[in-house]
């Protein structure tokens, strides 16, 4: 979503986003479906299609994104239930369940205070971004080659 914020209004194809995060476009398309269902991105099909942010990146928090794409908490308990004959196993799920709720609440507290725009601003000191808004995302062979800026 940070790449979409950087690209501004220009729709990005799943292949472009996948190239940026070094994954398969199918993974990105699945995530885009979740993000679209949450109202965070809009997509259009066709040769000029792609996906872009549905709203102002300064108003979309990382918690919004997290809740759209994650189905569980930060951590989870083991798939197999522990032995009920073990003095630890008999109660470990209850105890760790409470701990996991605290961890999830702490993570959500941090994420709700950071916007997509904040992430883009934090990228600027890395030397690849400037304070100027991009005019368009240049593409080479369907891949993002660089961000072209106007003065």
Tab-separated table of C-alpha atoms in Angstrom:
chain	number	residue	atom	x	y	z
A	1	UNK	CA	0.000	0.000	0.000
A	2	UNK	CA	2.988	2.264	0.517
A	3	UNK	CA	3.914	1.725	-3.122
A	4	UNK	CA	0.377	2.669	-4.113
A	5	UNK	CA	0.589	5.802	-1.982
A	6	UNK	CA	3.875	6.653	-3.673
A	7	UNK	CA	2.345	6.069	-7.125
A	8	UNK	CA	-0.506	8.415	-6.158
A	9	UNK	CA	-3.520	8.049	-8.454
A	10	UNK	CA	-1.821	5.768	-10.983
A	11	UNK	CA	-3.172	2.226	-10.717
A	12	UNK	CA	-0.523	-0.453	-10.190
A	13	UNK	CA	-0.753	-3.948	-11.594
A	14	UNK	CA	-0.305	-6.894	-9.227
A	15	UNK	CA	2.851	-7.844	-11.129
A	16	UNK	CA	4.384	-4.452	-10.317
A	17	UNK	CA	3.571	-4.739	-6.629
A	18	UNK	CA	4.801	-8.351	-6.570
A	19	UNK	CA	8.101	-7.276	-8.113
A	20	UNK	CA	8.513	-4.641	-5.408
A	21	UNK	CA	7.976	-7.076	-2.527
A	22	UNK	CA	9.622	-10.019	-4.283
A	23	UNK	CA	6.683	-12.406	-4.319
A	24	UNK	CA	4.293	-14.050	-6.740
A	25	UNK	CA	1.563	-11.819	-8.252
A	26	UNK	CA	-1.047	-14.382	-7.147
A	27	UNK	CA	-0.162	-13.640	-3.506
A	28	UNK	CA	-0.639	-9.929	-4.172
A	29	UNK	CA	-3.970	-10.473	-5.944
A	30	UNK	CA	-5.283	-12.429	-2.951
A	31	UNK	CA	-4.242	-9.636	-0.605
A	32	UNK	CA	-5.750	-7.019	-2.922
A	33	UNK	CA	-9.076	-8.853	-2.729
A	34	UNK	CA	-8.982	-8.625	1.075
A	35	UNK	CA	-7.966	-4.959	0.926
A	36	UNK	CA	-10.742	-4.203	-1.590
A	37	UNK	CA	-13.347	-5.943	0.573
A	38	UNK	CA	-12.225	-3.723	3.450
A	39	UNK	CA	-12.602	-0.650	1.215
A	40	UNK	CA	-8.887	0.184	1.326
A	41	UNK	CA	-8.105	-0.241	-2.383
A	42	UNK	CA	-10.037	-0.029	-5.613
A	43	UNK	CA	-9.176	-2.091	-8.653
A	44	UNK	CA	-10.087	-1.980	-12.291
A	45	UNK	CA	-9.529	-4.619	-14.942
A	46	UNK	CA	-8.147	-4.232	-18.428
A	47	UNK	CA	-4.915	-3.142	-20.038
A	48	UNK	CA	-5.024	0.238	-18.289
A	49	UNK	CA	-6.285	-1.314	-15.060
A	50	UNK	CA	-4.665	-1.960	-11.736
A	51	UNK	CA	-5.176	-1.111	-8.094
A	52	UNK	CA	-4.844	2.116	-6.160
A	53	UNK	CA	-5.679	3.378	-2.702
A	54	UNK	CA	-9.362	4.018	-2.089
A	55	UNK	CA	-8.770	6.892	0.312
A	56	UNK	CA	-6.240	9.370	1.627
A	57	UNK	CA	-3.099	7.523	2.836
A	58	UNK	CA	-2.909	10.002	5.718
A	59	UNK	CA	-6.185	8.568	7.037
A	60	UNK	CA	-5.523	4.859	6.483
A	61	UNK	CA	-3.750	3.276	9.444
A	62	UNK	CA	-1.608	0.182	9.538
A	63	UNK	CA	-4.260	-1.262	11.849
A	64	UNK	CA	-6.792	-0.890	9.013
A	65	UNK	CA	-4.460	-2.850	6.736
A	66	UNK	CA	-3.613	-5.441	9.401
A	67	UNK	CA	-7.275	-6.108	10.138
A	68	UNK	CA	-8.031	-6.474	6.428
A	69	UNK	CA	-5.350	-9.054	5.653
A	70	UNK	CA	-4.724	-10.954	8.907
A	71	UNK	CA	-7.239	-13.516	10.078
A	72	UNK	CA	-5.685	-14.264	13.442
A	73	UNK	CA	-3.458	-12.648	15.990
A	74	UNK	CA	0.247	-11.918	15.867
A	75	UNK	CA	1.054	-15.365	17.254
A	76	UNK	CA	-0.988	-18.509	17.579
A	77	UNK	CA	-0.977	-21.605	19.702
A	78	UNK	CA	0.096	-24.975	18.355
A	79	UNK	CA	-2.431	-26.703	16.108
A	80	UNK	CA	-2.436	-29.866	18.168
A	81	UNK	CA	-3.905	-29.633	21.656
A	82	UNK	CA	-1.437	-30.408	24.452
A	83	UNK	CA	-1.726	-33.519	26.572
A	84	UNK	CA	-4.470	-33.260	29.185
A	85	UNK	CA	-2.463	-35.681	31.320
A	86	UNK	CA	0.395	-33.188	31.693
A	87	UNK	CA	0.217	-30.657	34.569
A	88	UNK	CA	1.481	-27.922	32.209
A	89	UNK	CA	-0.447	-28.974	29.105
A	90	UNK	CA	-3.794	-29.031	30.872
A	91	UNK	CA	-3.721	-25.235	31.448
A	92	UNK	CA	-1.156	-23.854	29.025
A	93	UNK	CA	-3.693	-22.848	26.367
A	94	UNK	CA	-5.658	-20.739	28.843
A	95	UNK	CA	-2.564	-19.034	30.224
A	96	UNK	CA	-0.937	-18.407	26.842
A	97	UNK	CA	-4.269	-17.339	25.370
A	98	UNK	CA	-4.362	-14.468	27.854
A	99	UNK	CA	-0.761	-13.539	27.017
A	100	UNK	CA	-1.540	-13.573	23.295
A	101	UNK	CA	-4.499	-11.252	23.850
A	102	UNK	CA	-2.161	-8.793	25.581
A	103	UNK	CA	0.353	-9.046	22.722
A	104	UNK	CA	-2.372	-8.478	20.123
A	105	UNK	CA	-3.687	-5.450	22.013
A	106	UNK	CA	-0.181	-3.953	22.217
A	107	UNK	CA	0.442	-4.471	18.494
A	108	UNK	CA	-2.913	-2.956	17.585
A	109	UNK	CA	-2.205	0.052	19.814
A	110	UNK	CA	0.980	0.789	17.839
A	111	UNK	CA	-0.544	0.108	14.413
A	112	UNK	CA	-3.519	2.403	14.963
A	113	UNK	CA	-1.174	5.378	15.367
A	114	UNK	CA	0.774	4.892	12.122
A	115	UNK	CA	-0.703	5.773	8.730
A	116	UNK	CA	0.323	4.714	5.243
A	117	UNK	CA	1.485	8.292	4.743
A	118	UNK	CA	3.693	7.989	7.857
A	119	UNK	CA	5.349	4.921	6.315
A	120	UNK	CA	6.034	6.802	3.076
A	121	UNK	CA	7.506	9.698	5.080
A	122	UNK	CA	9.758	7.278	6.971
A	123	UNK	CA	11.045	5.941	3.651
A	124	UNK	CA	12.359	9.343	2.581
A	125	UNK	CA	15.532	9.308	4.731
A	126	UNK	CA	16.512	6.053	3.004
A	127	UNK	CA	17.650	8.150	0.038
A	128	UNK	CA	15.311	6.763	-2.602
A	129	UNK	CA	12.492	9.231	-2.098
A	130	UNK	CA	12.344	12.990	-2.065
A	131	UNK	CA	9.836	15.425	-0.670
A	132	UNK	CA	8.383	15.929	-4.131
A	133	UNK	CA	5.292	14.005	-5.069
A	134	UNK	CA	5.790	11.505	-7.892
A	135	UNK	CA	4.204	12.403	-11.188
A	136	UNK	CA	4.101	8.842	-12.431
A	137	UNK	CA	5.681	5.462	-11.975
A	138	UNK	CA	7.937	4.647	-14.922
A	139	UNK	CA	7.645	1.101	-16.182
A	140	UNK	CA	10.104	-1.046	-18.059
A	141	UNK	CA	8.821	-4.362	-19.403
A	142	UNK	CA	5.814	-4.036	-17.096
A	143	UNK	CA	8.027	-3.605	-14.006
A	144	UNK	CA	8.500	-0.516	-11.910
A	145	UNK	CA	11.803	0.927	-13.050
A	146	UNK	CA	11.820	4.180	-11.102
A	147	UNK	CA	9.614	6.950	-9.895
A	148	UNK	CA	9.667	9.887	-12.272
A	149	UNK	CA	9.201	13.231	-10.586
A	150	UNK	CA	8.214	16.637	-11.779
A	151	UNK	CA	9.541	19.867	-10.352
